[in-house]
mmCIF file with all atom_site columns, C-alpha atoms in Angstrom:
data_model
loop_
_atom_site.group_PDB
_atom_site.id
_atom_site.type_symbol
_atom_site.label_atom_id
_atom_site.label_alt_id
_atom_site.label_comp_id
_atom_site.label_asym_id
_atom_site.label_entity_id
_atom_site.label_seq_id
_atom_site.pdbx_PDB_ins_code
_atom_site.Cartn_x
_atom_site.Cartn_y
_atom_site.Cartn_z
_atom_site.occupancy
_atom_site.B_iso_or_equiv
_atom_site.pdbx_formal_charge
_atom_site.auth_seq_id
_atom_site.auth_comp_id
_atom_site.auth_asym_id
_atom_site.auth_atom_id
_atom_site.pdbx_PDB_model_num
ATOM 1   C CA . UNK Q 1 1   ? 2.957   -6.224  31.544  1.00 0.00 ? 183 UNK Q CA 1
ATOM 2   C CA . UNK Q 1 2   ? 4.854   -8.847  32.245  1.00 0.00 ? 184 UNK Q CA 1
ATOM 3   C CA . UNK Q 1 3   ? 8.631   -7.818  32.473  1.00 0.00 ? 185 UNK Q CA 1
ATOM 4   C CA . UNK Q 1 4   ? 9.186   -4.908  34.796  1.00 0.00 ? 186 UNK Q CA 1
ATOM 5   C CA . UNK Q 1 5   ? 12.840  -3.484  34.696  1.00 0.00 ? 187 UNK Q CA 1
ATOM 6   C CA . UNK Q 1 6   ? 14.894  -1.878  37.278  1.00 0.00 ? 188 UNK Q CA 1
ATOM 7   C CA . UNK Q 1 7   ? 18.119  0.063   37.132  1.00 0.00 ? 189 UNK Q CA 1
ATOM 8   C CA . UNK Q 1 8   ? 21.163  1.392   39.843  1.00 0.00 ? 190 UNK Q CA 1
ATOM 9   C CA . UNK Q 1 9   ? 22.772  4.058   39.527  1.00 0.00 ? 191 UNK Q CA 1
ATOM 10  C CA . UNK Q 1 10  ? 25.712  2.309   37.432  1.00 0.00 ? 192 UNK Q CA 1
ATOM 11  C CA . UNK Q 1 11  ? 22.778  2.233   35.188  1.00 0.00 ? 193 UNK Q CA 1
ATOM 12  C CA . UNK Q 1 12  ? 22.667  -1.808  35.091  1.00 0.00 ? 194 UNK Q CA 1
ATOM 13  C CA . UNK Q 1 13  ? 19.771  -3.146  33.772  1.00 0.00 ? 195 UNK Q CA 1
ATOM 14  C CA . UNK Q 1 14  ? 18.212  -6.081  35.143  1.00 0.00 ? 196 UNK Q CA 1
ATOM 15  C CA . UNK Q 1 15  ? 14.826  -8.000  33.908  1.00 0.00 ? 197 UNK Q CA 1
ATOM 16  C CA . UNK Q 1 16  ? 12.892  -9.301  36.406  1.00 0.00 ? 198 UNK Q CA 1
ATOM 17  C CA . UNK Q 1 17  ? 10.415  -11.859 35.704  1.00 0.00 ? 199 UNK Q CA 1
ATOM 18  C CA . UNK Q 1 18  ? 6.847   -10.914 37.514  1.00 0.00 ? 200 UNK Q CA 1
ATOM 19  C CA . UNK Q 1 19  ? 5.135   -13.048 40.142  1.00 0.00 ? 201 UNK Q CA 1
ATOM 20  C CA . UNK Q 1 20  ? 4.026   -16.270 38.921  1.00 0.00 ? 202 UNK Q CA 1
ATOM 21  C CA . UNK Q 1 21  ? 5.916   -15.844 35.668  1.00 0.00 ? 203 UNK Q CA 1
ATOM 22  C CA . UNK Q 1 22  ? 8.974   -17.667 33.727  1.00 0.00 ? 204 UNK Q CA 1
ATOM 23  C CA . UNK Q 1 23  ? 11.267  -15.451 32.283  1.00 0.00 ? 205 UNK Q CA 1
ATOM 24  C CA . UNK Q 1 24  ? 10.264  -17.553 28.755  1.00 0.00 ? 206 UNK Q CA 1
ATOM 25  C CA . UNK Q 1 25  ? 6.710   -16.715 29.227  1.00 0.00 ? 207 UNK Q CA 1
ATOM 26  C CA . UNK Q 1 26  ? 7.428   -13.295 29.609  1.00 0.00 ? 208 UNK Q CA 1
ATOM 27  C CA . UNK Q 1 27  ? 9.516   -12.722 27.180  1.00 0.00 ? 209 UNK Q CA 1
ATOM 28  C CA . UNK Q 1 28  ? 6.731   -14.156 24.887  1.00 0.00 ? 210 UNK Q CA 1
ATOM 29  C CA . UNK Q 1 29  ? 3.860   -11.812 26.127  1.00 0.00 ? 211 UNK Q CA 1
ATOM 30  C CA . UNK Q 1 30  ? 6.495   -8.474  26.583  1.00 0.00 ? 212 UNK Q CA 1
ATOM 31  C CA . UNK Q 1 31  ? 3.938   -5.735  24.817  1.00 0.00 ? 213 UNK Q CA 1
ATOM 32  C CA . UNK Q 1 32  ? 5.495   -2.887  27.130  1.00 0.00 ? 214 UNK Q CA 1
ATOM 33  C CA . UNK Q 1 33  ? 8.990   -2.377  28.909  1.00 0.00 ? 215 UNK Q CA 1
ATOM 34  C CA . UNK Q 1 34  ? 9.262   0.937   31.151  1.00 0.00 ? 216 UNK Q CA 1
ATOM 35  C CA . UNK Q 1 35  ? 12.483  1.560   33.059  1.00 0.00 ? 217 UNK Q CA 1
ATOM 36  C CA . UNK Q 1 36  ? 12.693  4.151   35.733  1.00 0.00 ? 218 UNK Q CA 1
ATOM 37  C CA . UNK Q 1 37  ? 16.345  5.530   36.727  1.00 0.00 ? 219 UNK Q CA 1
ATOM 38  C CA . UNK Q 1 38  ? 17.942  8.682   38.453  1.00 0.00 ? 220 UNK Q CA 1
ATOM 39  C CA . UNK Q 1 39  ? 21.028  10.194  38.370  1.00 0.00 ? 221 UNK Q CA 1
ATOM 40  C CA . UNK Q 1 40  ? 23.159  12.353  40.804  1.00 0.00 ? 222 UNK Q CA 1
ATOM 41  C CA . UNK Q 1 41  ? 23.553  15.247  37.820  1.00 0.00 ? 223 UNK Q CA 1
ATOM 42  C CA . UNK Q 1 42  ? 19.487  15.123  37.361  1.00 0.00 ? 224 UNK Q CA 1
ATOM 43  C CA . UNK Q 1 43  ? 16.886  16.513  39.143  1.00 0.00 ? 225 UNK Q CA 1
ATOM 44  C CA . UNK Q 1 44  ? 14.472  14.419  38.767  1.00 0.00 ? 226 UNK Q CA 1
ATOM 45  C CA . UNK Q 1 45  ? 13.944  10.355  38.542  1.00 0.00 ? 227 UNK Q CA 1
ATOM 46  C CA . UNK Q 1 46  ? 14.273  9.518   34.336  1.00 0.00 ? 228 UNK Q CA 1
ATOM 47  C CA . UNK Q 1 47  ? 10.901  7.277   33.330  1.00 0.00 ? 229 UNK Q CA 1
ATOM 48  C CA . UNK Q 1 48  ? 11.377  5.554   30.181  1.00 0.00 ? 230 UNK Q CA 1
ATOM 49  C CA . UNK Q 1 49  ? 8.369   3.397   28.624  1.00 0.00 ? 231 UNK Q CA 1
ATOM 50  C CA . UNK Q 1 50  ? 7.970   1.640   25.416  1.00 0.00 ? 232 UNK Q CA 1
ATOM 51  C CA . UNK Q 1 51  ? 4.747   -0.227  23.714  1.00 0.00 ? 233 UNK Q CA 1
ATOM 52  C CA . UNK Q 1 52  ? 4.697   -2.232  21.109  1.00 0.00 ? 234 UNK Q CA 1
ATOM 53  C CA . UNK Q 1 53  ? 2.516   -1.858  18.287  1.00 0.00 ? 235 UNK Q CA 1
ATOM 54  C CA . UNK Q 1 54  ? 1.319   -4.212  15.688  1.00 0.00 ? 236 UNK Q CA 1
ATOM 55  C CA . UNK Q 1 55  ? 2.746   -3.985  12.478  1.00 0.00 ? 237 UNK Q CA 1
ATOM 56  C CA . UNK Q 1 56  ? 0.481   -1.557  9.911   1.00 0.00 ? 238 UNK Q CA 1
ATOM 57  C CA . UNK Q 1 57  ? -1.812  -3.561  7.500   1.00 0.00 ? 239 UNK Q CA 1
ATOM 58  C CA . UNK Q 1 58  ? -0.515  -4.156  3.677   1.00 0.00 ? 240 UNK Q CA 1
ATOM 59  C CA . UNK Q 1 59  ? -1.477  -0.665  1.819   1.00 0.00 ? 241 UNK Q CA 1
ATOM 60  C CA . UNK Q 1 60  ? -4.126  -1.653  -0.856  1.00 0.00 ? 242 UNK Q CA 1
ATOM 61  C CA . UNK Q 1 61  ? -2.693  -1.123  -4.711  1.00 0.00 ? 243 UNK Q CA 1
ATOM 62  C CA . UNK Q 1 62  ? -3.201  2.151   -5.961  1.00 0.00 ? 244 UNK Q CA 1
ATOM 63  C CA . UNK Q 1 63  ? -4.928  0.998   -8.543  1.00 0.00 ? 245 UNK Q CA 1
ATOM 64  C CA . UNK Q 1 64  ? -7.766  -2.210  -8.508  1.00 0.00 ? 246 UNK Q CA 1
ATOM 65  C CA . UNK Q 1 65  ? -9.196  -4.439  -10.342 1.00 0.00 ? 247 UNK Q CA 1
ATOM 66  C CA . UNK Q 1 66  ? -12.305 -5.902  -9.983  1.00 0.00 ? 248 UNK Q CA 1
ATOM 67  C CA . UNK Q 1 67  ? -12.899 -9.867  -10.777 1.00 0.00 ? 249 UNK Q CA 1
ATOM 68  C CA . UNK Q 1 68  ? -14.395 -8.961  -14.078 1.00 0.00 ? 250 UNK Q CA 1
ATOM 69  C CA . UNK Q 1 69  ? -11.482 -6.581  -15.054 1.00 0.00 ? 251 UNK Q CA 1
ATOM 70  C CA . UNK Q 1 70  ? -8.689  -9.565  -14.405 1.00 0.00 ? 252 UNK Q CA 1
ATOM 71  C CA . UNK Q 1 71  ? -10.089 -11.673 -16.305 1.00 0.00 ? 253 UNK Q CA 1
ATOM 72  C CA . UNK Q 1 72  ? -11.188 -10.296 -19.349 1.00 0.00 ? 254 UNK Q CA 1
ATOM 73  C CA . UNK Q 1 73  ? -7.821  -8.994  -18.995 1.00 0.00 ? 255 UNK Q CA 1
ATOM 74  C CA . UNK Q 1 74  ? -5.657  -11.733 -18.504 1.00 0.00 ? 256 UNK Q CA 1
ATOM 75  C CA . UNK Q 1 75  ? -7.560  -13.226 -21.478 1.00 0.00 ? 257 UNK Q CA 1
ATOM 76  C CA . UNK Q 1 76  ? -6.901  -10.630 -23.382 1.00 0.00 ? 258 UNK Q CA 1
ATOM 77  C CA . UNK Q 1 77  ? -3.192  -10.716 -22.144 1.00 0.00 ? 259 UNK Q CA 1
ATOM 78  C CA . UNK Q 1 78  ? -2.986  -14.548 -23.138 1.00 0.00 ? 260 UNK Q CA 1
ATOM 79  C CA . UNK Q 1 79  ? -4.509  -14.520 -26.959 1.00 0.00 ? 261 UNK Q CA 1
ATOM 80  C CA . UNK Q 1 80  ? -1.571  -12.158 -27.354 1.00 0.00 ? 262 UNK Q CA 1
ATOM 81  C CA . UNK Q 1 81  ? 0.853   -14.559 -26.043 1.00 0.00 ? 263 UNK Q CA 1
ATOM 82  C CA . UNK Q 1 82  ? 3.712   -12.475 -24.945 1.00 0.00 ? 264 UNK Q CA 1
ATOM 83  C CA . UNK Q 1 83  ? 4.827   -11.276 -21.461 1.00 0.00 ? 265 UNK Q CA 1
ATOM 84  C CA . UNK Q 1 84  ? 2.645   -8.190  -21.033 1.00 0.00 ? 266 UNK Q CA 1
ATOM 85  C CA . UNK Q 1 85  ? 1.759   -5.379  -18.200 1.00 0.00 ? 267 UNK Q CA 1
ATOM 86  C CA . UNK Q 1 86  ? -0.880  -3.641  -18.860 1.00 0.00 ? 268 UNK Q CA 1
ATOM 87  C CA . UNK Q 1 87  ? -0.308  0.587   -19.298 1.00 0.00 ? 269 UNK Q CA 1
ATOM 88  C CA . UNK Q 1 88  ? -2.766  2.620   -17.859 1.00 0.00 ? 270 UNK Q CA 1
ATOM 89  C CA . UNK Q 1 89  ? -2.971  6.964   -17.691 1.00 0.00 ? 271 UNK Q CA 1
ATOM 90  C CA . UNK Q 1 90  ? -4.213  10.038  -18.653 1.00 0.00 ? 272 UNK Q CA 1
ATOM 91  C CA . UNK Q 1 91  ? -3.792  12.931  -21.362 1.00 0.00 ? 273 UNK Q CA 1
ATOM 92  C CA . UNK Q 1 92  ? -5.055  15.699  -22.041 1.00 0.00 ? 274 UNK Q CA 1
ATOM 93  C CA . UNK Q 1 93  ? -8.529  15.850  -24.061 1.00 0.00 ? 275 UNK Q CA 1
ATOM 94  C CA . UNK Q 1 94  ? -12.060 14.441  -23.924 1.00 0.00 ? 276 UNK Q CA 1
ATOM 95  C CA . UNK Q 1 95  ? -15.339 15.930  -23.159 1.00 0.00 ? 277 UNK Q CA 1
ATOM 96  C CA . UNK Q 1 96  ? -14.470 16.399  -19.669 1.00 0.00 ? 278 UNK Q CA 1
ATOM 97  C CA . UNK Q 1 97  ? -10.839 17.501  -19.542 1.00 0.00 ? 279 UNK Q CA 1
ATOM 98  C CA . UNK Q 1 98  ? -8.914  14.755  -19.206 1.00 0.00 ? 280 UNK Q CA 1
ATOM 99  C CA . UNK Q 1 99  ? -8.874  11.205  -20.905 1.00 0.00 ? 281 UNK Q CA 1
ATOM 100 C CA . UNK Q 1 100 ? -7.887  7.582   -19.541 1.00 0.00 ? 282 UNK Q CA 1
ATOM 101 C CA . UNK Q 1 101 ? -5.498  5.453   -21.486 1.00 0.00 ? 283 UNK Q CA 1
ATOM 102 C CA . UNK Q 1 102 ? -5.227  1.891   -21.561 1.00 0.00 ? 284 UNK Q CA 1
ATOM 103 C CA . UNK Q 1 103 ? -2.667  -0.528  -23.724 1.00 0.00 ? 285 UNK Q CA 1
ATOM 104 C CA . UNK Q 1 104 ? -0.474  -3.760  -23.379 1.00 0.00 ? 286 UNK Q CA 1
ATOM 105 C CA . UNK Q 1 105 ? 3.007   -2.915  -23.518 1.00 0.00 ? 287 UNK Q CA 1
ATOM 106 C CA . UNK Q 1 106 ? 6.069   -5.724  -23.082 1.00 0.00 ? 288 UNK Q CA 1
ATOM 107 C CA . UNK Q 1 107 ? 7.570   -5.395  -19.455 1.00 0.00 ? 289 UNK Q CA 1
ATOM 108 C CA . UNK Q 1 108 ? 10.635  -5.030  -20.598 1.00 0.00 ? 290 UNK Q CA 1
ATOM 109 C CA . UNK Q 1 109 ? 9.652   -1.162  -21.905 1.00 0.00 ? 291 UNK Q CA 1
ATOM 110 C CA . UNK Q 1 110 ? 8.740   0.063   -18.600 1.00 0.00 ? 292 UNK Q CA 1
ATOM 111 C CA . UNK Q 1 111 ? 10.807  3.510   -17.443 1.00 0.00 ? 293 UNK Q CA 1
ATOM 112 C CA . UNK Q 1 112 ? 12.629  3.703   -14.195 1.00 0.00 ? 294 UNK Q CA 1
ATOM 113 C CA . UNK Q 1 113 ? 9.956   6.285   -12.828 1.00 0.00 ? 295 UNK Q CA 1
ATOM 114 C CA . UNK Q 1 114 ? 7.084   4.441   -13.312 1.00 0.00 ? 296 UNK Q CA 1
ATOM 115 C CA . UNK Q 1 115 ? 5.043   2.691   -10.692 1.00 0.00 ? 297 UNK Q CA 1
ATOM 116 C CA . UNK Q 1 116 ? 4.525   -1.196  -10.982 1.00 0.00 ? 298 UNK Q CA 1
ATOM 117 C CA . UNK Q 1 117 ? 1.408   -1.960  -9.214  1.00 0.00 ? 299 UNK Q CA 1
ATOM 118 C CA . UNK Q 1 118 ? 1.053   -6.346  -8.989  1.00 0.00 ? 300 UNK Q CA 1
ATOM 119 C CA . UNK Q 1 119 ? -2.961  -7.333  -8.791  1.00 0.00 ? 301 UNK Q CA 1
ATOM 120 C CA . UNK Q 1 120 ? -2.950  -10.847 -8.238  1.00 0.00 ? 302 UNK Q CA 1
ATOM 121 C CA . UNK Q 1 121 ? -0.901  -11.730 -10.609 1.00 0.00 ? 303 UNK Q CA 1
ATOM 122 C CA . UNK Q 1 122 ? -1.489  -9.205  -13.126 1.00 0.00 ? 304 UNK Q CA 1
ATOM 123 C CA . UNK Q 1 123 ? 0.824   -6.538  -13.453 1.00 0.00 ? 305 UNK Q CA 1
ATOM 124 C CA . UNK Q 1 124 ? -0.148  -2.804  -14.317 1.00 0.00 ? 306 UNK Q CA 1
ATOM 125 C CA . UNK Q 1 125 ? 2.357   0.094   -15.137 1.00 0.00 ? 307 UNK Q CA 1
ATOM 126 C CA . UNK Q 1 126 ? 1.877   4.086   -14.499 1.00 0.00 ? 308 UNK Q CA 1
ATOM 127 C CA . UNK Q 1 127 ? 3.930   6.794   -14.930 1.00 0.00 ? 309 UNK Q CA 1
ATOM 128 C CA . UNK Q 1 128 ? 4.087   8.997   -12.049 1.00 0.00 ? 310 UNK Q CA 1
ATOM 129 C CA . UNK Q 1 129 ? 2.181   12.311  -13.154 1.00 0.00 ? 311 UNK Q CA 1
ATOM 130 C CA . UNK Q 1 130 ? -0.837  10.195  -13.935 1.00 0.00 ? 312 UNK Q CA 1
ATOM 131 C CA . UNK Q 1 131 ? -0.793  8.112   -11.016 1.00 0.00 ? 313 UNK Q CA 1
ATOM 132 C CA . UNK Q 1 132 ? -1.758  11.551  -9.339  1.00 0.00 ? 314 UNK Q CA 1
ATOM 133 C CA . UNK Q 1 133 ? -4.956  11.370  -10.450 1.00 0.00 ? 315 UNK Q CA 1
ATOM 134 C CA . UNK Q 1 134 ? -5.741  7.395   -11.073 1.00 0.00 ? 316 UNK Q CA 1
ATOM 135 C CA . UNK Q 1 135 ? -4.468  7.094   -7.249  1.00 0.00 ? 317 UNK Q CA 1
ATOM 136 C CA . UNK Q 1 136 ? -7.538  4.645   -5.504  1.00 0.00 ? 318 UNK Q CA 1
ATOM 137 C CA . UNK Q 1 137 ? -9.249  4.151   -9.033  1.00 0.00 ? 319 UNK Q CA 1
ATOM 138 C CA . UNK Q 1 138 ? -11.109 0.704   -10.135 1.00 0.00 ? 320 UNK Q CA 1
ATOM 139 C CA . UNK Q 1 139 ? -11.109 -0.854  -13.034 1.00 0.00 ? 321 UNK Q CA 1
ATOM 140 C CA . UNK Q 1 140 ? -14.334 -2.566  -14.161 1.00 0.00 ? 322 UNK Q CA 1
ATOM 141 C CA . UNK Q 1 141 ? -15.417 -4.757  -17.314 1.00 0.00 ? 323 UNK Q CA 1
ATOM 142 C CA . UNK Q 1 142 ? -18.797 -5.503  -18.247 1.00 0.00 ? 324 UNK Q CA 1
ATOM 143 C CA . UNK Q 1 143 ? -19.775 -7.830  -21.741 1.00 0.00 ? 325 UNK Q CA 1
ATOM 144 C CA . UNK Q 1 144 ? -23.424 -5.792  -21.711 1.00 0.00 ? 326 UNK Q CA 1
ATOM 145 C CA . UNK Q 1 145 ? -24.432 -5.247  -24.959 1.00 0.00 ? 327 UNK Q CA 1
ATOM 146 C CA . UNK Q 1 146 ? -25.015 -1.403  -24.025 1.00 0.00 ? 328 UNK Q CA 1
ATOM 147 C CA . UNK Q 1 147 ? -23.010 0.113   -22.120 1.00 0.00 ? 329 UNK Q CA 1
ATOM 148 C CA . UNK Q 1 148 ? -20.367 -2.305  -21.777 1.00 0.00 ? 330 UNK Q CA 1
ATOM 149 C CA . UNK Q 1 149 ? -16.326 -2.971  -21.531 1.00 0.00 ? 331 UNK Q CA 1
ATOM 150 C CA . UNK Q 1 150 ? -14.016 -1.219  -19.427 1.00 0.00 ? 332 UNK Q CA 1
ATOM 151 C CA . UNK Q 1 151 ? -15.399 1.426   -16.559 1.00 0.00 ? 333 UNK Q CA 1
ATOM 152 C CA . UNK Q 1 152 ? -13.150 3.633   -14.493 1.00 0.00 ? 334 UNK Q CA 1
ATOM 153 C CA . UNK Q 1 153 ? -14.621 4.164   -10.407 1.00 0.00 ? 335 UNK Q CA 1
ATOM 154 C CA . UNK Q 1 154 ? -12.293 7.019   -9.819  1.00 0.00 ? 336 UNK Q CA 1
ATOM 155 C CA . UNK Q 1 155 ? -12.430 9.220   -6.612  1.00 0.00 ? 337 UNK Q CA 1
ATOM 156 C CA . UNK Q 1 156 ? -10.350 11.878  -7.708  1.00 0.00 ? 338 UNK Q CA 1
ATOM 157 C CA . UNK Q 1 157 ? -13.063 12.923  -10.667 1.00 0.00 ? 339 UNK Q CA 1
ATOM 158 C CA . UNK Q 1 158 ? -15.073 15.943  -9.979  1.00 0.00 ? 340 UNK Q CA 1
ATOM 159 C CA . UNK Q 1 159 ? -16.351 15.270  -13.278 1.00 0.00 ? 341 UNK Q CA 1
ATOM 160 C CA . UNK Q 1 160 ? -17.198 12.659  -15.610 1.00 0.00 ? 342 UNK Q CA 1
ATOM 161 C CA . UNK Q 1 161 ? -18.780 12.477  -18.867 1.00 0.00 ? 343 UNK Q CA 1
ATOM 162 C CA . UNK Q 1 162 ? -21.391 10.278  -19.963 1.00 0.00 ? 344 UNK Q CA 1
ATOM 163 C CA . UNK Q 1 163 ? -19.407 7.487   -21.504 1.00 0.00 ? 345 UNK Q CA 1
ATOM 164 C CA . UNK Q 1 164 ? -17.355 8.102   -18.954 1.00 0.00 ? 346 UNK Q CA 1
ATOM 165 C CA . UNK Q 1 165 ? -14.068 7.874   -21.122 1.00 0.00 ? 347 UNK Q CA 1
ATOM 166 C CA . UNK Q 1 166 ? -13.161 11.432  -19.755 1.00 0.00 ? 348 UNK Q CA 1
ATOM 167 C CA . UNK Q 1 167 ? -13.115 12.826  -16.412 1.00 0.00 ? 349 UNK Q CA 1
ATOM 168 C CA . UNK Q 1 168 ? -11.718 15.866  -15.010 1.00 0.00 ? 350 UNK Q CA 1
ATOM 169 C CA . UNK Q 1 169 ? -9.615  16.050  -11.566 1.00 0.00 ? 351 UNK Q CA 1
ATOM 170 C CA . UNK Q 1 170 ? -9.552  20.024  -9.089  1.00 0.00 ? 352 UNK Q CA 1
ATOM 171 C CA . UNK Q 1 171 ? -5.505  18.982  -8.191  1.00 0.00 ? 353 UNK Q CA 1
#
């Protein structure tokens, strides 16, 4: 620690600098401040401490894309050559319940509820009931002959089907 703070009984605070210490370089290494103080009315001494924490990490995007995805999206996005976001959620249907949807639609038709996620650059829309169960999903491309184009990794899927269009959700 390396302010340590004492108080009267007017309740005047004064900062001390430690031994061997600047009040500058203190200030610039202050991770904890604890002030200790009593009153005639209390019956016992009042401790106060406080710690700083570091600041919490970026959240990740609710929904991912994987290297693959971007671009074949973005090159998708660009032989259309308009200002596009990309539309992605669920209905109703397919072999396992529930079926993904995927579209370009201008940016300019998005709804006030609907969650913008930004992926480097690339911007993806979601309306909020279906962001329930895409929450944490990845998006994956692959140009294999079998098998191939979009894939969907998502963790809330107790189920999938095998072309794994469809996928059904316990919520």
């Amino acid at each position: 620690m390396a302010f340590s703070a004492t108080t009267t009984t007017r309740h005047r605070v004064s900062l001390l600098p430690l031994p061997n210490h600047s009040i500058e370089s203190s200030l610039l290494t202050l991770k904890s401040v604890s002030f200790r103080f009593s009153r005639p009315n209390l019956p016992k001494p009042v401790s106060v401490r406080s710690v700083s924490t570091p600041a919490p990490a970026a959240a990740a995007p609710a929904v991912t894309l994987t290297e693959n995805a971007l671009k074949h999206l973005n090159k998708m996005r660009n032989d259309r050559n308009q200002d596009l976001c990309l539309r992605i959620g669920v209905k109703q249907g397919g072999c396992s319940g529930m079926s993904y949807t995927m579209d370009f639609e201008d940016r300019s038709n998005t709804r006030p509820d609907d969650s913008v996620i930004e992926y480097n650059g690339f911007v993806i829309v979601c309306d909020p009931k279906s962001l329930l169960f895409l929450f944490g999903m990845q998006l994956d491309y692959s140009d294999a002959l079998i098998g191939g184009g979009f894939s969907f990794k998502n963790p809330n899927a107790t189920q999938t089907c095998g072309c794994g269009k469809s996928f059904n959700a316990d919520m």
